[in-house]
Amino acid sequence: MLSIGDLSKRTGVKVPTIRYYEQMGLMGAAERSEGNQRRYEKTDLERLAFIRHARDLGLDIPAIRELIALSRHPEMPCADADKIAADHLVAVREKIAKLQRLEHELERIISHCDGHSIEDCYVIRALSDHGLCDGEH
């Protein structure tokens, strides 16, 4: 059995986050010792590692909840899990594209700034007037 502190150290997940995951139903309620301390088993450690990895990949709580539910049925086809991952990949690619547009626009704004004072600063003017931007970002 592991304490919540041990679980935290072994997974790198902070204690308040572990409690939050319990409240959200991602982890089952921990057993309690006679002193009312939470006690965790190896399966809890594995579940928390799963959640941590999913969060590191950017999956949100509803997606993780669904993946956990799917994992309870190992005999089922994995199409639903694949769809969750594929949908997340689409969202990640959209974020990357948006960040690339932001990068381009910031590079453009900076390259236009040759003023020596704030009154001539293109960065300040562009931030004040969205019409000076190259496009949507």
C-alpha positions as protocol buffer text, in pm:
chain_id: "A"
residue {
  index: 1
  type: MET
  ca { x: 0 y: 0 z: 0 }
}
residue {
  index: 2
  type: LEU
  ca { x: 119 y: 350 z: -81 }
}
residue {
  index: 3
  type: SER
  ca { x: 46 y: 678 z: 92 }
}
residue {
  index: 4
  type: ILE
  ca { x: -69 y: 974 z: -116 }
}
residue {
  index: 5
  type: GLY
  ca { x: 279 y: 1123 z: -73 }
}
residue {
  index: 6
  type: ASP
  ca { x: 441 y: 805 z: -205 }
}
residue {
  index: 7
  type: LEU
  ca { x: 200 y: 799 z: -497 }
}
residue {
  index: 8
  type: SER
  ca { x: 284 y: 1163 z: -569 }
}
residue {
  index: 9
  type: LYS
  ca { x: 660 y: 1099 z: -562 }
}
residue {
  index: 10
  type: ARG
  ca { x: 637 y: 793 z: -785 }
}
residue {
  index: 11
  type: THR
  ca { x: 420 y: 959 z: -1051 }
}
residue {
  index: 12
  type: GLY
  ca { x: 523 y: 1324 z: -1030 }
}
residue {
  index: 13
  type: VAL
  ca { x: 159 y: 1422 z: -972 }
}
residue {
  index: 14
  type: LYS
  ca { x: 104 y: 1671 z: -691 }
}
residue {
  index: 15
  type: VAL
  ca { x: -105 y: 1565 z: -392 }
}
residue {
  index: 16
  type: PRO
  ca { x: -385 y: 1820 z: -455 }
}
residue {
  index: 17
  type: THR
  ca { x: -406 y: 1698 z: -815 }
}
residue {
  index: 18
  type: ILE
  ca { x: -443 y: 1338 z: -698 }
}
residue {
  index: 19
  type: ARG
  ca { x: -730 y: 1447 z: -472 }
}
residue {
  index: 20
  type: TYR
  ca { x: -881 y: 1639 z: -765 }
}
residue {
  index: 21
  type: TYR
  ca { x: -865 y: 1328 z: -986 }
}
residue {
  index: 22
  type: GLU
  ca { x: -1044 y: 1135 z: -712 }
}
residue {
  index: 23
  type: GLN
  ca { x: -1313 y: 1403 z: -692 }
}
residue {
  index: 24
  type: MET
  ca { x: -1350 y: 1398 z: -1071 }
}
residue {
  index: 25
  type: GLY
  ca { x: -1397 y: 1021 z: -1063 }
}
residue {
  index: 26
  type: LEU
  ca { x: -1084 y: 946 z: -1266 }
}
residue {
  index: 27
  type: MET
  ca { x: -952 y: 748 z: -973 }
}
residue {
  index: 28
  type: GLY
  ca { x: -1155 y: 549 z: -728 }
}
residue {
  index: 29
  type: ALA
  ca { x: -1180 y: 662 z: -369 }
}
residue {
  index: 30
  type: ALA
  ca { x: -873 y: 551 z: -182 }
}
residue {
  index: 31
  type: GLU
  ca { x: -890 y: 303 z: 99 }
}
residue {
  index: 32
  type: ARG
  ca { x: -830 y: 459 z: 439 }
}
residue {
  index: 33
  type: SER
  ca { x: -598 y: 351 z: 716 }
}
residue {
  index: 34
  type: GLU
  ca { x: -704 y: 338 z: 1080 }
}
residue {
  index: 35
  type: GLY
  ca { x: -561 y: 690 z: 1106 }
}
residue {
  index: 36
  type: ASN
  ca { x: -785 y: 794 z: 810 }
}
residue {
  index: 37
  type: GLN
  ca { x: -491 y: 833 z: 571 }
}
residue {
  index: 38
  type: ARG
  ca { x: -543 y: 748 z: 207 }
}
residue {
  index: 39
  type: ARG
  ca { x: -385 y: 419 z: 101 }
}
residue {
  index: 40
  type: TYR
  ca { x: -328 y: 322 z: -261 }
}
residue {
  index: 41
  type: GLU
  ca { x: -258 y: -5 z: -437 }
}
residue {
  index: 42
  type: LYS
  ca { x: -48 y: -84 z: -743 }
}
residue {
  index: 43
  type: THR
  ca { x: -355 y: -48 z: -965 }
}
residue {
  index: 44
  type: ASP
  ca { x: -401 y: 309 z: -836 }
}
residue {
  index: 45
  type: LEU
  ca { x: -38 y: 383 z: -922 }
}
residue {
  index: 46
  type: GLU
  ca { x: -92 y: 245 z: -1272 }
}
residue {
  index: 47
  type: ARG
  ca { x: -414 y: 445 z: -1316 }
}
residue {
  index: 48
  type: LEU
  ca { x: -247 y: 766 z: -1201 }
}
residue {
  index: 49
  type: ALA
  ca { x: 48 y: 704 z: -1436 }
}
residue {
  index: 50
  type: PHE
  ca { x: -205 y: 656 z: -1719 }
}
residue {
  index: 51
  type: ILE
  ca { x: -381 y: 982 z: -1631 }
}
residue {
  index: 52
  type: ARG
  ca { x: -52 y: 1169 z: -1601 }
}
residue {
  index: 53
  type: HIS
  ca { x: 66 y: 1047 z: -1941 }
}
residue {
  index: 54
  type: ALA
  ca { x: -268 y: 1133 z: -2101 }
}
residue {
  index: 55
  type: ARG
  ca { x: -254 y: 1483 z: -1948 }
}
residue {
  index: 56
  type: ASP
  ca { x: 106 y: 1524 z: -2068 }
}
residue {
  index: 57
  type: LEU
  ca { x: -24 y: 1450 z: -2419 }
}
residue {
  index: 58
  type: GLY
  ca { x: -285 y: 1722 z: -2372 }
}
residue {
  index: 59
  type: LEU
  ca { x: -595 y: 1507 z: -2342 }
}
residue {
  index: 60
  type: ASP
  ca { x: -874 y: 1668 z: -2146 }
}
residue {
  index: 61
  type: ILE
  ca { x: -1059 y: 1519 z: -1850 }
}
residue {
  index: 62
  type: PRO
  ca { x: -1366 y: 1400 z: -2049 }
}
residue {
  index: 63
  type: ALA
  ca { x: -1141 y: 1218 z: -2300 }
}
residue {
  index: 64
  type: ILE
  ca { x: -942 y: 1058 z: -2020 }
}
residue {
  index: 65
  type: ARG
  ca { x: -1262 y: 954 z: -1845 }
}
residue {
  index: 66
  type: GLU
  ca { x: -1383 y: 791 z: -2166 }
}
residue {
  index: 67
  type: LEU
  ca { x: -1051 y: 614 z: -2220 }
}
residue {
  index: 68
  type: ILE
  ca { x: -1062 y: 481 z: -1865 }
}
residue {
  index: 69
  type: ALA
  ca { x: -1414 y: 353 z: -1923 }
}
residue {
  index: 70
  type: LEU
  ca { x: -1300 y: 185 z: -2244 }
}
residue {
  index: 71
  type: SER
  ca { x: -1005 y: 25 z: -2066 }
}
residue {
  index: 72
  type: ARG
  ca { x: -1249 y: -160 z: -1841 }
}
residue {
  index: 73
  type: HIS
  ca { x: -1359 y: -364 z: -2144 }
}
residue {
  index: 74
  type: PRO
  ca { x: -1040 y: -519 z: -2285 }
}
residue {
  index: 75
  type: GLU
  ca { x: -1234 y: -750 z: -2516 }
}
residue {
  index: 76
  type: MET
  ca { x: -1385 y: -460 z: -2714 }
}
residue {
  index: 77
  type: PRO
  ca { x: -1234 y: -327 z: -3038 }
}
residue {
  index: 78
  type: CYS
  ca { x: -1015 y: -22 z: -2993 }
}
residue {
  index: 79
  type: ALA
  ca { x: -1188 y: 194 z: -3257 }
}
residue {
  index: 80
  type: ASP
  ca { x: -1335 y: 427 z: -2994 }
}
residue {
  index: 81
  type: ALA
  ca { x: -996 y: 481 z: -2829 }
}
residue {
  index: 82
  type: ASP
  ca { x: -842 y: 539 z: -3172 }
}
residue {
  index: 83
  type: LYS
  ca { x: -1109 y: 800 z: -3248 }
}
residue {
  index: 84
  type: ILE
  ca { x: -1038 y: 986 z: -2924 }
}
residue {
  index: 85
  type: ALA
  ca { x: -667 y: 996 z: -3009 }
}
residue {
  index: 86
  type: ALA
  ca { x: -734 y: 1092 z: -3372 }
}
residue {
  index: 87
  type: ASP
  ca { x: -971 y: 1373 z: -3270 }
}
residue {
  index: 88
  type: HIS
  ca { x: -709 y: 1501 z: -3028 }
}
residue {
  index: 89
  type: LEU
  ca { x: -445 y: 1487 z: -3301 }
}
residue {
  index: 90
  type: VAL
  ca { x: -666 y: 1704 z: -3523 }
}
residue {
  index: 91
  type: ALA
  ca { x: -703 y: 1956 z: -3239 }
}
residue {
  index: 92
  type: VAL
  ca { x: -325 y: 1956 z: -3177 }
}
residue {
  index: 93
  type: ARG
  ca { x: -257 y: 2017 z: -3545 }
}
residue {
  index: 94
  type: GLU
  ca { x: -506 y: 2305 z: -3544 }
}
residue {
  index: 95
  type: LYS
  ca { x: -327 y: 2457 z: -3243 }
}
residue {
  index: 96
  type: ILE
  ca { x: 8 y: 2415 z: -3415 }
}
residue {
  index: 97
  type: ALA
  ca { x: -124 y: 2588 z: -3727 }
}
residue {
  index: 98
  type: LYS
  ca { x: -257 y: 2874 z: -3516 }
}
residue {
  index: 99
  type: LEU
  ca { x: 75 y: 2905 z: -3334 }
}
residue {
  index: 100
  type: GLN
  ca { x: 255 y: 2911 z: -3670 }
}
residue {
  index: 101
  type: ARG
  ca { x: 27 y: 3196 z: -3785 }
}
residue {
  index: 102
  type: LEU
  ca { x: 104 y: 3380 z: -3461 }
}
residue {
  index: 103
  type: GLU
  ca { x: 476 y: 3320 z: -3512 }
}
residue {
  index: 104
  type: HIS
  ca { x: 458 y: 3456 z: -3867 }
}
residue {
  index: 105
  type: GLU
  ca { x: 262 y: 3763 z: -3761 }
}
residue {
  index: 106
  type: LEU
  ca { x: 496 y: 3841 z: -3472 }
}
residue {
  index: 107
  type: GLU
  ca { x: 799 y: 3803 z: -3698 }
}
residue {
  index: 108
  type: ARG
  ca { x: 635 y: 4034 z: -3954 }
}
residue {
  index: 109
  type: ILE
  ca { x: 546 y: 4295 z: -3694 }
}
residue {
  index: 110
  type: ILE
  ca { x: 893 y: 4291 z: -3545 }
}
residue {
  index: 111
  type: SER
  ca { x: 1057 y: 4315 z: -3888 }
}
residue {
  index: 112
  type: HIS
  ca { x: 856 y: 4630 z: -3966 }
}
residue {
  index: 113
  type: CYS
  ca { x: 966 y: 4805 z: -3653 }
}
residue {
  index: 114
  type: ASP
  ca { x: 1258 y: 5032 z: -3725 }
}
residue {
  index: 115
  type: GLY
  ca { x: 1156 y: 5315 z: -3498 }
}
residue {
  index: 116
  type: HIS
  ca { x: 1392 y: 5444 z: -3239 }
}
residue {
  index: 117
  type: SER
  ca { x: 1120 y: 5556 z: -3003 }
}
residue {
  index: 118
  type: ILE
  ca { x: 784 y: 5427 z: -2890 }
}
residue {
  index: 119
  type: GLU
  ca { x: 603 y: 5693 z: -3094 }
}
residue {
  index: 120
  type: ASP
  ca { x: 748 y: 5533 z: -3411 }
}
residue {
  index: 121
  type: CYS
  ca { x: 720 y: 5173 z: -3290 }
}
residue {
  index: 122
  type: TYR
  ca { x: 539 y: 4947 z: -3536 }
}
residue {
  index: 123
  type: VAL
  ca { x: 484 y: 4683 z: -3268 }
}
residue {
  index: 124
  type: ILE
  ca { x: 285 y: 4931 z: -3060 }
}
residue {
  index: 125
  type: ARG
  ca { x: 91 y: 5056 z: -3365 }
}
residue {
  index: 126
  type: ALA
  ca { x: 10 y: 4701 z: -3484 }
}
residue {
  index: 127
  type: LEU
  ca { x: -113 y: 4601 z: -3139 }
}
residue {
  index: 128
  type: SER
  ca { x: -331 y: 4913 z: -3133 }
}
residue {
  index: 129
  type: ASP
  ca { x: -473 y: 4858 z: -3483 }
}
residue {
  index: 130
  type: HIS
  ca { x: -562 y: 4501 z: -3582 }
}
residue {
  index: 131
  type: GLY
  ca { x: -600 y: 4629 z: -3940 }
}
residue {
  index: 132
  type: LEU
  ca { x: -221 y: 4646 z: -3963 }
}
residue {
  index: 133
  type: CYS
  ca { x: -200 y: 4269 z: -3921 }
}
residue {
  index: 134
  type: ASP
  ca { x: -138 y: 4047 z: -4221 }
}
residue {
  index: 135
  type: GLY
  ca { x: -445 y: 3832 z: -4154 }
}
residue {
  index: 136
  type: GLU
  ca { x: -633 y: 3640 z: -3888 }
}
residue {
  index: 137
  type: HIS
  ca { x: -427 y: 3481 z: -3618 }
}
